[in-house]
Short mmCIF file of C-alpha atoms in Angstrom, two decimals:
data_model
loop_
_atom_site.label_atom_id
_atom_site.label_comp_id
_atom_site.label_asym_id
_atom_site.label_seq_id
_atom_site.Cartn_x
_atom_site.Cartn_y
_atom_site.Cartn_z
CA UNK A 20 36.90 38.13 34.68
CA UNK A 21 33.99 40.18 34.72
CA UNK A 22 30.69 39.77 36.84
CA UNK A 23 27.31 41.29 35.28
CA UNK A 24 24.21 40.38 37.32
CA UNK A 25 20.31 41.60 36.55
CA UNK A 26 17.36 40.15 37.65
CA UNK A 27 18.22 36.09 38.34
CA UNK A 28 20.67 36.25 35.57
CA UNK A 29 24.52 35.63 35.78
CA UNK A 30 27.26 36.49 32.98
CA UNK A 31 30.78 35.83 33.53
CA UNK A 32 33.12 37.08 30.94
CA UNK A 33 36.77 35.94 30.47
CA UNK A 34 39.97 36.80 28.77
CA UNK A 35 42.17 34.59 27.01
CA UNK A 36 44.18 33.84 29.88
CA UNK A 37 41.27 33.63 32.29
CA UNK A 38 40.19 30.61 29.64
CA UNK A 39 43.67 29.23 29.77
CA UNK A 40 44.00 29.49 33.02
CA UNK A 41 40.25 27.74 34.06
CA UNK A 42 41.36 24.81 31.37
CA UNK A 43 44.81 24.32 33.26
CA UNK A 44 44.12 24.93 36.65
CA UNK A 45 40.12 24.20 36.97
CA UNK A 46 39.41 27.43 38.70
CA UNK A 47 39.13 31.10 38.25
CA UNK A 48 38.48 33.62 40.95
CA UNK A 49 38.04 37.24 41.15
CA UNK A 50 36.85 39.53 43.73
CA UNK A 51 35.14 42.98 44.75
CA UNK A 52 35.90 44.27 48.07
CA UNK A 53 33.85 46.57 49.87
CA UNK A 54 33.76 47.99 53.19
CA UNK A 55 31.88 46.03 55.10
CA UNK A 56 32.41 42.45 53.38
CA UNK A 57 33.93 40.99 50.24
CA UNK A 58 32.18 39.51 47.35
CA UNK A 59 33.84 36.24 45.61
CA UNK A 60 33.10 34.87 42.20
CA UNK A 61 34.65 31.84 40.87
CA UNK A 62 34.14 29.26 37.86
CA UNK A 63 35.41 26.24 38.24
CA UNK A 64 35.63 22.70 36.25
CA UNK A 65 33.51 19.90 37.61
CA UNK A 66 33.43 16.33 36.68
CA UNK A 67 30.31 14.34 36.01
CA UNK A 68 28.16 17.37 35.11
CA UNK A 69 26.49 17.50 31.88
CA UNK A 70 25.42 21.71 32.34
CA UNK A 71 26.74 24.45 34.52
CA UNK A 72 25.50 24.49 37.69
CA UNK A 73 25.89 27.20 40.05
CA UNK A 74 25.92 28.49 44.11
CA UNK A 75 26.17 31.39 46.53
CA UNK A 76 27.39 29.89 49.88
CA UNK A 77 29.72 32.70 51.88
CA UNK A 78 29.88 35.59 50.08
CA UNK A 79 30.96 33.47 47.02
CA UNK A 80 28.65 33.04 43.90
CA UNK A 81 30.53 30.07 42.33
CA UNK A 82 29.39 28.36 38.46
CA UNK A 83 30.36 25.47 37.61
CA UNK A 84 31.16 24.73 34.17
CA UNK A 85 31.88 20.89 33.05
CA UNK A 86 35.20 20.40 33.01
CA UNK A 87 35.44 18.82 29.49
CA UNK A 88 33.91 22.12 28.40
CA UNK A 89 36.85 23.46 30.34
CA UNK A 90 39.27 21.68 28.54
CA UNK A 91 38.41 22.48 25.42
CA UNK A 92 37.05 26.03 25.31
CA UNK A 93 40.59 27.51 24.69
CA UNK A 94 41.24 26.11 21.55
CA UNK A 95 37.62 25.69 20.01
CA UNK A 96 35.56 28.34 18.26
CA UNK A 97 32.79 27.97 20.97
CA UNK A 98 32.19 31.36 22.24
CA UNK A 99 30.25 30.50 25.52
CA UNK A 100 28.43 28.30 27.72
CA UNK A 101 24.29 29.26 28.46
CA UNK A 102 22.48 27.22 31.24
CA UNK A 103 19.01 27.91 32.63
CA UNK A 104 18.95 26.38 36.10
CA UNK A 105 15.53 25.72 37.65
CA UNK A 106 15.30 26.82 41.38
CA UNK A 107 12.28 25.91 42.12
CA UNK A 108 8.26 26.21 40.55
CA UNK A 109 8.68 30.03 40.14
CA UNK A 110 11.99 30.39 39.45
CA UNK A 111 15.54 29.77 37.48
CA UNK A 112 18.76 31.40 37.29
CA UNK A 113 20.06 31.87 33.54
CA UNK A 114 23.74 31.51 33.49
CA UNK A 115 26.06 32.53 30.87
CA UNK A 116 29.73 32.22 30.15
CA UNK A 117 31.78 33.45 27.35
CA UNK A 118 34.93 35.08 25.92
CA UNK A 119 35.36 38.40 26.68
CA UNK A 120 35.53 40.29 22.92
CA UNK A 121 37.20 43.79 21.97
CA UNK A 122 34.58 46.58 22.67
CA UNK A 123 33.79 47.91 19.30
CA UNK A 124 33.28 51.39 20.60
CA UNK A 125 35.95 53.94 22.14
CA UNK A 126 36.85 52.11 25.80
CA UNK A 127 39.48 53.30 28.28
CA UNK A 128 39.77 49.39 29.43
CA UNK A 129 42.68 47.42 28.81
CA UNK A 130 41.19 44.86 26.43
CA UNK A 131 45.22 43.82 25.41
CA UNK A 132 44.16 40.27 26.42
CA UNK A 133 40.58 40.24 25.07
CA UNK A 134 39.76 38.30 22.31
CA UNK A 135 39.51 39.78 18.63
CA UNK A 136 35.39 40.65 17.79
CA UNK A 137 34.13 38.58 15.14
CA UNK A 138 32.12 41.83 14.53
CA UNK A 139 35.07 43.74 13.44
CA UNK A 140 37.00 41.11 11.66
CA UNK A 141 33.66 41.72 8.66
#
């Protein structure tokens, strides 16, 4: 799973068996350790919850993702989930979780278990 973070925005990108995985277990974790600390991010399923939601609490940025979404996402042509989440007055968080595509340019990542760009399929 990857992490990108600008500004008060969150994406969370997944493989196919990161989306497999979140549908039959209801979590995903990953982590970056530095140092001094450790940083954890996590998606996880959550009942009654109509939109993602999300929290930092410990070191741990968690989203969660309704867990019907969950559920489904692995075998449906939806290609993410996009939530604004109002703070407070002044200010939101935009969250945004998808499937994790093949690059279209040159990459040295493994993208074995990435799944195929629409982009390149035209």
């Amino acid at each position: 799973m990857k992490i990108r973070i600008r500004g008060n925005s969150v994406r969370l990108r997944l493989t196919k068996t990161e989306v497999d995985g979140l549908a039959k277990t209801g979590v995903f974790s990953e982590k970056i350790v530095f140092p001094d600390n450790t940083l954890i991010y996590t998606i996880t399923a959550k009942e009654a919850i109509n939109t993602m939601e999300a929290s930092y609490v410990e070191n741990t940025i968690t989203i969660y993702i309704p867990k019907k979404d969950c559920l489904e996402w692995p075998t449906n042509s939806i290609i993410g989930h996009k939530h604004t989440l109002k703070i407070d007055a002044k200010n939101s968080l935009s969250i945004l979780v998808e499937k994790d595509f093949v690059c279209m340019d040159e990459t040295v990542e493994d993208q074995s278990d990435n799944y195929p760009n629409p982009k390149a399929l035209i």
